PDB file of C-alpha atoms in Angstrom:
ATOM      1  CA  MET A1125      10.666  -3.969   6.031  1.00 79.00           C
ATOM      2  CA  PRO A1126      10.415  -4.095   2.190  1.00 89.00           C
ATOM      3  CA  PHE A1127       9.269  -7.338   0.554  1.00 93.00           C
ATOM      4  CA  GLY A1128       9.539  -8.177  -3.097  1.00 93.00           C
ATOM      5  CA  GLN A1129      10.438 -10.389  -6.040  1.00 94.00           C
ATOM      6  CA  VAL A1130      13.614 -10.492  -8.115  1.00 95.00           C
ATOM      7  CA  VAL A1131      12.420 -11.541 -11.576  1.00 95.00           C
ATOM      8  CA  VAL A1132      15.145 -13.214 -13.651  1.00 95.00           C
ATOM      9  CA  GLY A1133      15.342 -15.614 -16.569  1.00 92.00           C
ATOM     10  CA  PRO A1134      16.500 -16.025 -20.175  1.00 90.00           C
ATOM     11  CA  PRO A1135      15.429 -13.627 -22.950  1.00 87.00           C
ATOM     12  CA  GLY A1136      11.867 -14.232 -24.097  1.00 84.00           C
ATOM     13  CA  SER A1137      10.796 -16.025 -20.932  1.00 87.00           C
ATOM     14  CA  GLY A1138       8.192 -13.349 -20.125  1.00 85.00           C
ATOM     15  CA  LYS A1139       9.868 -11.326 -17.360  1.00 87.00           C
ATOM     16  CA  THR A1140       8.686  -7.902 -18.503  1.00 81.00           C
ATOM     17  CA  THR A1141       5.175  -9.187 -19.202  1.00 84.00           C
ATOM     18  CA  TYR A1142       5.146 -10.758 -15.737  1.00 86.00           C
ATOM     19  CA  CYS A1143       6.202  -7.492 -14.090  1.00 84.00           C
ATOM     20  CA  LEU A1144       4.281  -5.270 -16.451  1.00 74.00           C
ATOM     21  CA  GLY A1145       0.908  -6.059 -16.001  1.00 61.00           C
ATOM     22  CA  TRP A1146       0.034  -9.379 -14.802  1.00 72.00           C
ATOM     23  CA  MET A1147       1.780  -9.723 -11.459  1.00 83.00           C
ATOM     24  CA  SER A1148       1.685  -5.973 -10.816  1.00 84.00           C
ATOM     25  CA  GLN A1149      -2.011  -5.674 -11.662  1.00 84.00           C
ATOM     26  CA  PHE A1150      -2.799  -8.926  -9.876  1.00 85.00           C
ATOM     27  CA  LEU A1151      -1.132  -7.716  -6.668  1.00 88.00           C
ATOM     28  CA  LYS A1152      -2.916  -4.380  -6.865  1.00 85.00           C
ATOM     29  CA  SER A1153      -6.248  -6.181  -7.221  1.00 85.00           C
ATOM     30  CA  LEU A1154      -5.416  -7.957  -3.957  1.00 85.00           C
ATOM     31  CA  GLY A1155      -4.753  -4.652  -2.225  1.00 87.00           C
ATOM     32  CA  ARG A1156      -0.957  -4.494  -2.263  1.00 89.00           C
ATOM     33  CA  ASP A1157       0.793  -1.225  -3.042  1.00 90.00           C
ATOM     34  CA  VAL A1158       3.254  -2.270  -5.760  1.00 91.00           C
ATOM     35  CA  ALA A1159       6.303  -0.562  -7.231  1.00 91.00           C
ATOM     36  CA  VAL A1160       8.200  -1.915 -10.256  1.00 92.00           C
ATOM     37  CA  ILE A1161      11.978  -1.426 -10.373  1.00 93.00           C
ATOM     38  CA  ASN A1162      13.499  -1.616 -13.863  1.00 92.00           C
ATOM     39  CA  MET A1163      16.976  -3.138 -13.555  1.00 93.00           C
ATOM     40  CA  ASP A1164      17.383  -3.745 -17.295  1.00 92.00           C
ATOM     41  CA  PRO A1165      19.450  -0.986 -18.979  1.00 92.00           C
ATOM     42  CA  ALA A1166      18.356  -2.343 -22.375  1.00 88.00           C
ATOM     43  CA  ASN A1167      14.690  -1.587 -21.584  1.00 80.00           C
ATOM     44  CA  ASP A1168      14.560   1.784 -23.324  1.00 71.00           C
ATOM     45  CA  SER A1169      10.799   1.796 -23.959  1.00 72.00           C
ATOM     46  CA  LEU A1170       9.144   0.580 -20.799  1.00 72.00           C
ATOM     47  CA  PRO A1171       5.569  -0.688 -21.200  1.00 70.00           C
ATOM     48  CA  TYR A1172       4.825   0.030 -17.521  1.00 71.00           C
ATOM     49  CA  PRO A1173       5.356   2.914 -15.090  1.00 80.00           C
ATOM     50  CA  CYS A1174       8.331   2.190 -12.862  1.00 86.00           C
ATOM     51  CA  ALA A1175       9.352   3.737  -9.551  1.00 91.00           C
ATOM     52  CA  VAL A1176      13.087   3.323 -10.245  1.00 93.00           C
ATOM     53  CA  ASP A1177      14.692   3.045 -13.673  1.00 92.00           C
ATOM     54  CA  ILE A1178      18.348   2.056 -14.057  1.00 94.00           C
ATOM     55  CA  SER A1179      18.493   3.894 -17.398  1.00 91.00           C
ATOM     56  CA  GLU A1180      18.550   7.116 -15.382  1.00 92.00           C
ATOM     57  CA  LEU A1181      21.980   5.965 -14.176  1.00 95.00           C
ATOM     58  CA  ILE A1182      23.260   4.137 -17.244  1.00 94.00           C
ATOM     59  CA  SER A1183      21.834   2.810 -20.508  1.00 92.00           C
ATOM     60  CA  LEU A1184      22.990  -0.069 -22.657  1.00 93.00           C
ATOM     61  CA  GLU A1185      22.806   2.020 -25.834  1.00 92.00           C
ATOM     62  CA  ASP A1186      25.242   4.602 -24.424  1.00 93.00           C
ATOM     63  CA  VAL A1187      27.648   1.897 -23.263  1.00 94.00           C
ATOM     64  CA  MET A1188      27.615   0.153 -26.632  1.00 94.00           C
ATOM     65  CA  THR A1189      28.140   3.456 -28.471  1.00 93.00           C
ATOM     66  CA  HIS A1190      30.917   4.937 -26.347  1.00 94.00           C
ATOM     67  CA  LEU A1191      32.768   1.769 -25.301  1.00 94.00           C
ATOM     68  CA  ARG A1192      32.173  -0.164 -28.528  1.00 93.00           C
ATOM     69  CA  LEU A1193      30.860  -3.204 -26.696  1.00 92.00           C
ATOM     70  CA  GLY A1194      28.304  -5.712 -27.907  1.00 93.00           C
ATOM     71  CA  PRO A1195      25.002  -6.217 -26.084  1.00 91.00           C
ATOM     72  CA  ASN A1196      26.310  -8.975 -23.807  1.00 92.00           C
ATOM     73  CA  GLY A1197      29.480  -7.150 -22.831  1.00 94.00           C
ATOM     74  CA  GLY A1198      27.484  -3.945 -22.476  1.00 94.00           C
ATOM     75  CA  LEU A1199      25.040  -5.521 -19.996  1.00 94.00           C
ATOM     76  CA  VAL A1200      27.905  -6.878 -17.928  1.00 94.00           C
ATOM     77  CA  TYR A1201      29.467  -3.404 -17.855  1.00 96.00           C
ATOM     78  CA  CYS A1202      26.134  -1.841 -16.816  1.00 95.00           C
ATOM     79  CA  MET A1203      25.722  -4.262 -13.899  1.00 95.00           C
ATOM     80  CA  GLU A1204      29.306  -3.646 -12.797  1.00 95.00           C
ATOM     81  CA  PHE A1205      28.684   0.110 -13.015  1.00 96.00           C
ATOM     82  CA  LEU A1206      25.596  -0.247 -10.817  1.00 95.00           C
ATOM     83  CA  GLU A1207      27.639  -2.329  -8.394  1.00 94.00           C
ATOM     84  CA  LYS A1208      29.971   0.667  -8.038  1.00 94.00           C
ATOM     85  CA  ASN A1209      27.040   3.035  -7.520  1.00 95.00           C
ATOM     86  CA  PHE A1210      25.009   1.390  -4.760  1.00 94.00           C
ATOM     87  CA  ASP A1211      24.468   4.816  -3.199  1.00 95.00           C
ATOM     88  CA  TRP A1212      22.343   5.856  -6.181  1.00 96.00           C
ATOM     89  CA  LEU A1213      20.159   2.777  -5.845  1.00 95.00           C
ATOM     90  CA  LYS A1214      19.892   3.147  -2.075  1.00 94.00           C
ATOM     91  CA  GLU A1215      18.688   6.736  -2.422  1.00 95.00           C
ATOM     92  CA  LYS A1216      16.066   5.730  -4.997  1.00 95.00           C
ATOM     93  CA  LEU A1217      14.784   2.804  -2.943  1.00 94.00           C
ATOM     94  CA  ASP A1218      14.671   4.862   0.265  1.00 92.00           C
ATOM     95  CA  ALA A1219      12.175   7.150  -1.456  1.00 92.00           C
ATOM     96  CA  ILE A1220       9.777   4.203  -1.882  1.00 90.00           C
ATOM     97  CA  LYS A1221       8.009   3.528   1.378  1.00 83.00           C
ATOM     98  CA  ASP A1222       5.805   0.573   2.323  1.00 85.00           C
ATOM     99  CA  LYS A1223       5.543  -0.862  -1.173  1.00 91.00           C
ATOM    100  CA  TYR A1224       5.850  -4.391  -2.463  1.00 93.00           C
ATOM    101  CA  LEU A1225       8.717  -4.380  -4.983  1.00 93.00           C
ATOM    102  CA  LEU A1226       9.105  -6.140  -8.339  1.00 93.00           C
ATOM    103  CA  PHE A1227      12.690  -6.025  -9.658  1.00 94.00           C
ATOM    104  CA  ASP A1228      12.737  -6.594 -13.440  1.00 92.00           C
ATOM    105  CA  PHE A1229      16.263  -7.792 -14.311  1.00 94.00           C
ATOM    106  CA  PRO A1230      17.944  -8.258 -17.736  1.00 92.00           C
ATOM    107  CA  GLY A1231      17.667 -11.485 -19.681  1.00 89.00           C
ATOM    108  CA  GLN A1232      21.362 -12.272 -20.021  1.00 90.00           C
ATOM    109  CA  VAL A1233      21.826 -15.706 -18.459  1.00 91.00           C
ATOM    110  CA  GLU A1234      25.512 -15.170 -17.625  1.00 92.00           C
ATOM    111  CA  LEU A1235      24.543 -12.500 -15.094  1.00 93.00           C
ATOM    112  CA  TYR A1236      22.869 -15.165 -12.944  1.00 93.00           C
ATOM    113  CA  THR A1237      25.030 -18.212 -13.558  1.00 91.00           C
ATOM    114  CA  HIS A1238      28.650 -17.129 -13.064  1.00 88.00           C
ATOM    115  CA  HIS A1239      29.037 -13.327 -13.076  1.00 92.00           C
ATOM    116  CA  ASN A1240      29.042 -11.796  -9.592  1.00 94.00           C
ATOM    117  CA  SER A1241      27.613  -8.283  -9.991  1.00 94.00           C
ATOM    118  CA  VAL A1242      23.933  -9.271  -9.644  1.00 94.00           C
ATOM    119  CA  LYS A1243      24.807 -11.618  -6.786  1.00 95.00           C
ATOM    120  CA  THR A1244      26.649  -8.792  -5.009  1.00 95.00           C
ATOM    121  CA  LEU A1245      23.731  -6.429  -5.606  1.00 95.00           C
ATOM    122  CA  LEU A1246      21.237  -8.865  -4.109  1.00 95.00           C
ATOM    123  CA  GLU A1247      23.495  -9.472  -1.126  1.00 95.00           C
ATOM    124  CA  GLN A1248      23.600  -5.698  -0.596  1.00 95.00           C
ATOM    125  CA  LEU A1249      19.795  -5.462  -0.760  1.00 94.00           C
ATOM    126  CA  THR A1250      19.610  -8.227   1.836  1.00 94.00           C
ATOM    127  CA  THR A1251      21.867  -6.257   4.177  1.00 94.00           C
ATOM    128  CA  TRP A1252      19.457  -3.337   3.759  1.00 92.00           C
ATOM    129  CA  ASP A1253      16.781  -5.675   5.157  1.00 91.00           C
ATOM    130  CA  PHE A1254      14.935  -6.312   1.900  1.00 93.00           C
ATOM    131  CA  ARG A1255      13.046  -9.627   2.028  1.00 94.00           C
ATOM    132  CA  LEU A1256      13.358 -10.931  -1.512  1.00 95.00           C
ATOM    133  CA  THR A1257      12.565 -14.097  -3.447  1.00 95.00           C
ATOM    134  CA  ALA A1258      14.114 -14.867  -6.827  1.00 96.00           C
ATOM    135  CA  VAL A1259      11.467 -15.783  -9.411  1.00 96.00           C
ATOM    136  CA  HIS A1260      13.223 -17.558 -12.277  1.00 96.00           C
ATOM    137  CA  LEU A1261      11.078 -17.721 -15.418  1.00 95.00           C
ATOM    138  CA  VAL A1262      11.691 -20.342 -18.101  1.00 94.00           C
ATOM    139  CA  ASP A1263       9.666 -20.710 -21.297  1.00 93.00           C
ATOM    140  CA  SER A1264       7.661 -23.944 -21.022  1.00 91.00           C
ATOM    141  CA  HIS A1265       8.142 -24.873 -24.678  1.00 89.00           C
ATOM    142  CA  TYR A1266      11.602 -26.215 -23.735  1.00 90.00           C
ATOM    143  CA  CYS A1267       9.791 -29.179 -22.189  1.00 90.00           C
ATOM    144  CA  THR A1268       9.085 -30.499 -25.685  1.00 89.00           C
ATOM    145  CA  ASP A1269      12.821 -30.984 -26.384  1.00 89.00           C
ATOM    146  CA  PRO A1270      14.686 -33.332 -23.960  1.00 88.00           C
ATOM    147  CA  GLY A1271      18.078 -31.767 -24.643  1.00 87.00           C
ATOM    148  CA  LYS A1272      16.820 -28.229 -24.091  1.00 90.00           C
ATOM    149  CA  PHE A1273      14.992 -29.267 -20.944  1.00 92.00           C
ATOM    150  CA  VAL A1274      18.199 -30.695 -19.468  1.00 91.00           C
ATOM    151  CA  ALA A1275      19.904 -27.389 -20.314  1.00 92.00           C
ATOM    152  CA  VAL A1276      17.072 -25.514 -18.571  1.00 93.00           C
ATOM    153  CA  LEU A1277      17.501 -27.695 -15.482  1.00 94.00           C
ATOM    154  CA  LEU A1278      21.225 -26.939 -15.339  1.00 94.00           C
ATOM    155  CA  THR A1279      20.659 -23.204 -15.836  1.00 94.00           C
ATOM    156  CA  SER A1280      17.990 -23.159 -13.116  1.00 94.00           C
ATOM    157  CA  LEU A1281      20.209 -25.067 -10.693  1.00 94.00           C
ATOM    158  CA  ASN A1282      23.200 -22.818 -11.370  1.00 94.00           C
ATOM    159  CA  THR A1283      21.060 -19.700 -10.890  1.00 95.00           C
ATOM    160  CA  MET A1284      19.713 -21.003  -7.582  1.00 94.00           C
ATOM    161  CA  LEU A1285      23.222 -21.667  -6.278  1.00 92.00           C
ATOM    162  CA  GLN A1286      24.645 -18.386  -7.585  1.00 94.00           C
ATOM    163  CA  LEU A1287      21.981 -15.958  -6.352  1.00 93.00           C
ATOM    164  CA  SER A1288      21.631 -17.527  -2.898  1.00 88.00           C
ATOM    165  CA  LEU A1289      18.084 -16.269  -2.374  1.00 93.00           C
ATOM    166  CA  PRO A1290      14.850 -18.087  -1.618  1.00 94.00           C
ATOM    167  CA  HIS A1291      14.007 -19.286  -5.099  1.00 95.00           C
ATOM    168  CA  VAL A1292      10.931 -20.164  -7.163  1.00 96.00           C
ATOM    169  CA  ASN A1293      11.358 -21.678 -10.625  1.00 96.00           C
ATOM    170  CA  VAL A1294       8.436 -20.982 -12.967  1.00 95.00           C
ATOM    171  CA  LEU A1295       7.482 -22.564 -16.291  1.00 93.00           C
ATOM    172  CA  SER A1296       5.969 -19.581 -18.052  1.00 91.00           C
ATOM    173  CA  LYS A1297       3.552 -19.518 -20.992  1.00 88.00           C
ATOM    174  CA  VAL A1298       2.055 -22.928 -20.169  1.00 87.00           C
ATOM    175  CA  ASP A1299      -0.950 -21.952 -22.279  1.00 84.00           C
ATOM    176  CA  LEU A1300       1.457 -22.414 -25.229  1.00 83.00           C
ATOM    177  CA  ILE A1301       3.250 -25.454 -23.816  1.00 81.00           C
ATOM    178  CA  GLU A1302       2.614 -27.736 -26.817  1.00 74.00           C
ATOM    179  CA  LYS A1303       2.916 -25.077 -29.498  1.00 77.00           C
ATOM    180  CA  GLN A1304       6.375 -26.404 -30.458  1.00 69.00           C
ATOM    181  CA  GLY A1305       5.407 -30.094 -30.189  1.00 77.00           C
ATOM    182  CA  ARG A1306       3.812 -32.743 -27.999  1.00 84.00           C
ATOM    183  CA  LEU A1307       5.130 -33.540 -24.535  1.00 86.00           C
ATOM    184  CA  ALA A1308       6.575 -37.015 -24.066  1.00 86.00           C
ATOM    185  CA  PHE A1309       5.328 -37.289 -20.465  1.00 89.00           C
ATOM    186  CA  ASN A1310       2.695 -35.899 -18.120  1.00 87.00           C
ATOM    187  CA  PRO A1311       3.309 -32.290 -17.011  1.00 87.00           C
ATOM    188  CA  ASP A1312       4.171 -33.346 -13.447  1.00 89.00           C
ATOM    189  CA  PHE A1313       7.264 -35.074 -14.856  1.00 91.00           C
ATOM    190  CA  TYR A1314       8.549 -31.627 -15.849  1.00 91.00           C
ATOM    191  CA  THR A1315       7.276 -29.583 -12.905  1.00 91.00           C
ATOM    192  CA  ASP A1316       8.457 -32.017 -10.216  1.00 92.00           C
ATOM    193  CA  VAL A1317      11.546 -33.126 -12.210  1.00 90.00           C
ATOM    194  CA  LEU A1318      10.931 -36.831 -11.740  1.00 84.00           C
ATOM    195  CA  ASP A1319      13.259 -39.686 -12.716  1.00 87.00           C
ATOM    196  CA  LEU A1320      15.441 -38.114 -15.412  1.00 89.00           C
ATOM    197  CA  GLY A1321      16.520 -41.534 -16.629  1.00 86.00           C
ATOM    198  CA  TYR A1322      13.456 -41.416 -18.858  1.00 88.00           C
ATOM    199  CA  LEU A1323      14.844 -38.269 -20.488  1.00 87.00           C
ATOM    200  CA  LEU A1324      18.166 -40.027 -21.079  1.00 85.00           C
ATOM    201  CA  ASN A1325      16.330 -42.678 -23.057  1.00 84.00           C
ATOM    202  CA  LEU A1326      14.871 -39.973 -25.292  1.00 84.00           C
ATOM    203  CA  LEU A1327      18.243 -38.275 -25.698  1.00 81.00           C
ATOM    204  CA  GLN A1328      19.797 -41.552 -26.818  1.00 75.00           C
ATOM    205  CA  ASP A1329      17.139 -41.883 -29.512  1.00 74.00           C
ATOM    206  CA  ASP A1330      18.638 -38.808 -31.168  1.00 72.00           C
ATOM    207  CA  PRO A1331      21.488 -39.930 -33.487  1.00 75.00           C
ATOM    208  CA  LEU A1332      23.306 -36.633 -32.944  1.00 72.00           C
ATOM    209  CA  LEU A1333      23.329 -37.101 -29.159  1.00 73.00           C
ATOM    210  CA  GLN A1334      24.096 -40.828 -28.917  1.00 74.00           C
ATOM    211  CA  LYS A1335      27.852 -40.230 -28.791  1.00 79.00           C
ATOM    212  CA  TYR A1336      27.370 -37.914 -25.783  1.00 83.00           C
ATOM    213  CA  LYS A1337      25.718 -40.603 -23.640  1.00 84.00           C
ATOM    214  CA  LYS A1338      28.220 -40.378 -20.767  1.00 87.00           C
ATOM    215  CA  LEU A1339      28.132 -36.574 -20.791  1.00 88.00           C
ATOM    216  CA  ASN A1340      24.325 -36.573 -20.689  1.00 86.00           C
ATOM    217  CA  GLU A1341      24.330 -39.066 -17.807  1.00 89.00           C
ATOM    218  CA  ALA A1342      26.769 -36.851 -15.886  1.00 91.00           C
ATOM    219  CA  LEU A1343      24.708 -33.696 -16.470  1.00 89.00           C
ATOM    220  CA  VAL A1344      21.475 -35.380 -15.418  1.00 89.00           C
ATOM    221  CA  GLY A1345      23.266 -36.796 -12.380  1.00 90.00           C
ATOM    222  CA  ILE A1346      24.247 -33.274 -11.255  1.00 90.00           C
ATOM    223  CA  VAL A1347      20.611 -32.169 -11.209  1.00 90.00           C
ATOM    224  CA  GLU A1348      19.467 -35.316  -9.406  1.00 89.00           C
ATOM    225  CA  ASP A1349      22.302 -35.138  -6.845  1.00 88.00           C
ATOM    226  CA  TYR A1350      21.257 -31.654  -5.710  1.00 86.00           C
ATOM    227  CA  SER A1351      17.499 -32.432  -5.860  1.00 86.00           C
ATOM    228  CA  LEU A1352      16.701 -28.697  -5.752  1.00 87.00           C
ATOM    229  CA  VAL A1353      15.001 -27.979  -9.063  1.00 92.00           C
ATOM    230  CA  SER A1354      11.229 -28.039  -9.487  1.00 93.00           C
ATOM    231  CA  PHE A1355       8.827 -25.738 -11.311  1.00 94.00           C
ATOM    232  CA  ILE A1356       5.464 -24.064 -10.892  1.00 93.00           C
ATOM    233  CA  PRO A1357       3.494 -23.723 -14.151  1.00 92.00           C
ATOM    234  CA  LEU A1358       2.268 -20.232 -14.970  1.00 90.00           C
ATOM    235  CA  SER A1359      -0.196 -18.741 -17.412  1.00 86.00           C
ATOM    236  CA  VAL A1360      -0.286 -15.005 -16.696  1.00 78.00           C
ATOM    237  CA  GLU A1361      -3.885 -14.696 -17.856  1.00 79.00           C
ATOM    238  CA  ASP A1362      -5.070 -17.349 -15.403  1.00 83.00           C
ATOM    239  CA  LYS A1363      -5.767 -15.934 -11.930  1.00 84.00           C
ATOM    240  CA  GLU A1364      -5.525 -19.323 -10.213  1.00 86.00           C
ATOM    241  CA  SER A1365      -2.132 -19.867 -11.800  1.00 87.00           C
ATOM    242  CA  MET A1366      -0.936 -16.417 -10.712  1.00 87.00           C
ATOM    243  CA  LEU A1367      -2.187 -16.979  -7.176  1.00 89.00           C
ATOM    244  CA  ARG A1368      -0.373 -20.310  -6.974  1.00 90.00           C
ATOM    245  CA  VAL A1369       2.928 -18.630  -7.856  1.00 91.00           C
ATOM    246  CA  LEU A1370       2.247 -15.749  -5.462  1.00 91.00           C
ATOM    247  CA  LYS A1371       1.490 -18.080  -2.559  1.00 91.00           C
ATOM    248  CA  CYS A1372       4.772 -19.874  -3.075  1.00 92.00           C
ATOM    249  CA  VAL A1373       6.713 -16.583  -3.263  1.00 93.00           C
ATOM    250  CA  ASP A1374       4.992 -15.268  -0.114  1.00 92.00           C
ATOM    251  CA  LYS A1375       5.989 -18.371   1.768  1.00 91.00           C
ATOM    252  CA  CYS A1376       9.603 -18.076   0.608  1.00 92.00           C
ATOM    253  CA  ASN A1377      10.187 -14.438   1.575  1.00 90.00           C
ATOM    254  CA  GLY A1378       8.019 -14.524   4.708  1.00 88.00           C
ATOM    255  CA  TYR A1379       5.512 -11.955   3.515  1.00 86.00           C
ATOM    256  CA  VAL A1380       2.614 -13.842   5.086  1.00 75.00           C
ATOM    257  CA  PHE A1381       4.234 -13.351   8.480  1.00 64.00           C
ATOM    258  CA  GLY A1382       5.403  -9.763   7.938  1.00 58.00           C
ATOM    259  CA  SER A1383       4.133  -6.512   9.406  1.00 51.00           C
ATOM    260  CA  MET A1384       2.585  -5.532   6.059  1.00 50.00           C
ATOM    261  CA  GLU A1385       0.211  -8.479   6.233  1.00 47.00           C
ATOM    262  CA  ASP A1386      -3.311  -7.375   7.094  1.00 48.00           C
ATOM    263  CA  ARG A1387      -4.861 -10.854   7.388  1.00 45.00           C
ATOM    264  CA  SER A1388      -7.332 -10.054   4.625  1.00 49.00           C
ATOM    265  CA  LEU A1389      -8.711 -12.600   2.181  1.00 44.00           C
ATOM    266  CA  GLU A1390      -5.393 -12.432   0.335  1.00 50.00           C
ATOM    267  CA  SER A1391      -3.492 -13.318   3.490  1.00 48.00           C
ATOM    268  CA  LEU A1392      -5.709 -16.293   4.214  1.00 44.00           C
ATOM    269  CA  MET A1393      -5.144 -17.600   0.698  1.00 49.00           C
ATOM    270  CA  SER A1394      -1.399 -17.064   0.989  1.00 47.00           C
ATOM    271  CA  CYS A1395      -1.148 -18.823   4.333  1.00 46.00           C
ATOM    272  CA  ALA A1396      -2.869 -21.838   2.809  1.00 44.00           C
ATOM    273  CA  VAL A1397       0.055 -22.433   0.455  1.00 43.00           C
ATOM    274  CA  GLY A1398       0.638 -25.945   1.747  1.00 46.00           C
ATOM    275  CA  ALA A1399      -2.980 -26.962   1.830  1.00 44.00           C
ATOM    276  CA  GLU A1400      -3.463 -27.959  -1.802  1.00 49.00           C
ATOM    277  CA  PHE A1401      -2.624 -31.313  -3.307  1.00 45.00           C
ATOM    278  CA  GLU A1402       0.260 -31.562  -5.777  1.00 52.00           C
ATOM    279  CA  TYR A1403      -2.206 -32.354  -8.550  1.00 49.00           C
ATOM    280  CA  GLU A1404      -3.658 -28.843  -8.221  1.00 59.00           C
ATOM    281  CA  LYS A1405      -0.364 -27.467  -9.480  1.00 59.00           C
ATOM    282  CA  ILE A1406      -0.689 -29.153 -12.872  1.00 59.00           C
ATOM    283  CA  LYS A1407      -4.415 -29.757 -13.340  1.00 58.00           C
ATOM    284  CA  ASP A1408      -4.951 -26.542 -15.324  1.00 61.00           C
ATOM    285  CA  VAL A1409      -2.094 -27.437 -17.658  1.00 62.00           C
ATOM    286  CA  ARG A1410      -3.518 -30.887 -18.301  1.00 57.00           C
ATOM    287  CA  GLU A1411      -7.116 -29.825 -18.703  1.00 59.00           C
ATOM    288  CA  LYS A1412      -6.739 -26.566 -20.606  1.00 59.00           C
ATOM    289  CA  TYR A1413      -3.564 -26.653 -22.638  1.00 57.00           C
ATOM    290  CA  MET A1414      -2.657 -30.259 -23.506  1.00 59.00           C
ATOM    291  CA  GLU A1415      -3.884 -33.136 -25.622  1.00 60.00           C
ATOM    292  CA  MET A1416      -3.457 -36.092 -23.290  1.00 52.00           C
ATOM    293  CA  ASP A1417      -4.230 -39.088 -25.471  1.00 51.00           C
ATOM    294  CA  ASP A1418      -0.596 -39.999 -26.265  1.00 50.00           C
ATOM    295  CA  VAL A1419       1.200 -38.672 -23.171  1.00 51.00           C
ATOM    296  CA  SER A1420       3.197 -41.262 -21.253  1.00 53.00           C
ATOM    297  CA  GLU A1421       2.598 -41.915 -17.570  1.00 53.00           C
ATOM    298  CA  ILE A1422       5.530 -41.953 -15.149  1.00 56.00           C
ATOM    299  CA  GLY A1423       5.440 -43.878 -11.881  1.00 45.00           C
TER     300      GLY A1423
END
């Protein structure tokens, strides 16, 4: 029974870096046999060895050249082409036995919010008895801009509903979280998505956004009505941070209860996913990467 992660997210969120070295190397250090699956036809110079590469089937460059499509239309075409060639993917995946899989998907947001090819592909993998969790990476610097953070919340919610997989939202690059500016609130406000009314107050302070008050209230209300979105902070160079994400993923896809689990030290750590206090999730962000003197408290 194959287990794995479906790594998605906007361009620049760190998906390839996550798959490339840090999660792949981290898993190998814990004793897992890992295989990376490149599902991005635009990845023409892979920085990691991959067990399956979609560019063997179709490449974005060829599509753009022969069909005269732009990069966005070309990626949609590539995913639709893969959808019509499931047999190719099935044959490639059947050749990988007893490995933990990392699927590195493209960064085009539309593929996960309203286009159906990726959704259909993941549904097909599920019927083949793959136990997968979607790991949705979002660059943490969006937390410094209230408007962008609301957009991130909506994108994350839409992706969760569209993909219909166990889902983990991750704020990546938290070691750079205040590079674009200071946070208005404590990091748990952003990871746990607390009372978004405080964000509305900040949005209304922006003269350009004041006239969209009712629209902003409606958008925030959508996120709060579903109450599904929360984030785990991640710095790929921090082992504790990586382990925290891994424990959450293992709980979602059932790896800790699967036949591949050998009850080693890694398994004991993974099974303890619920044992830590919520503060543990954000303490590294507060202590290592933020200046806390002017950050507002919520609650």
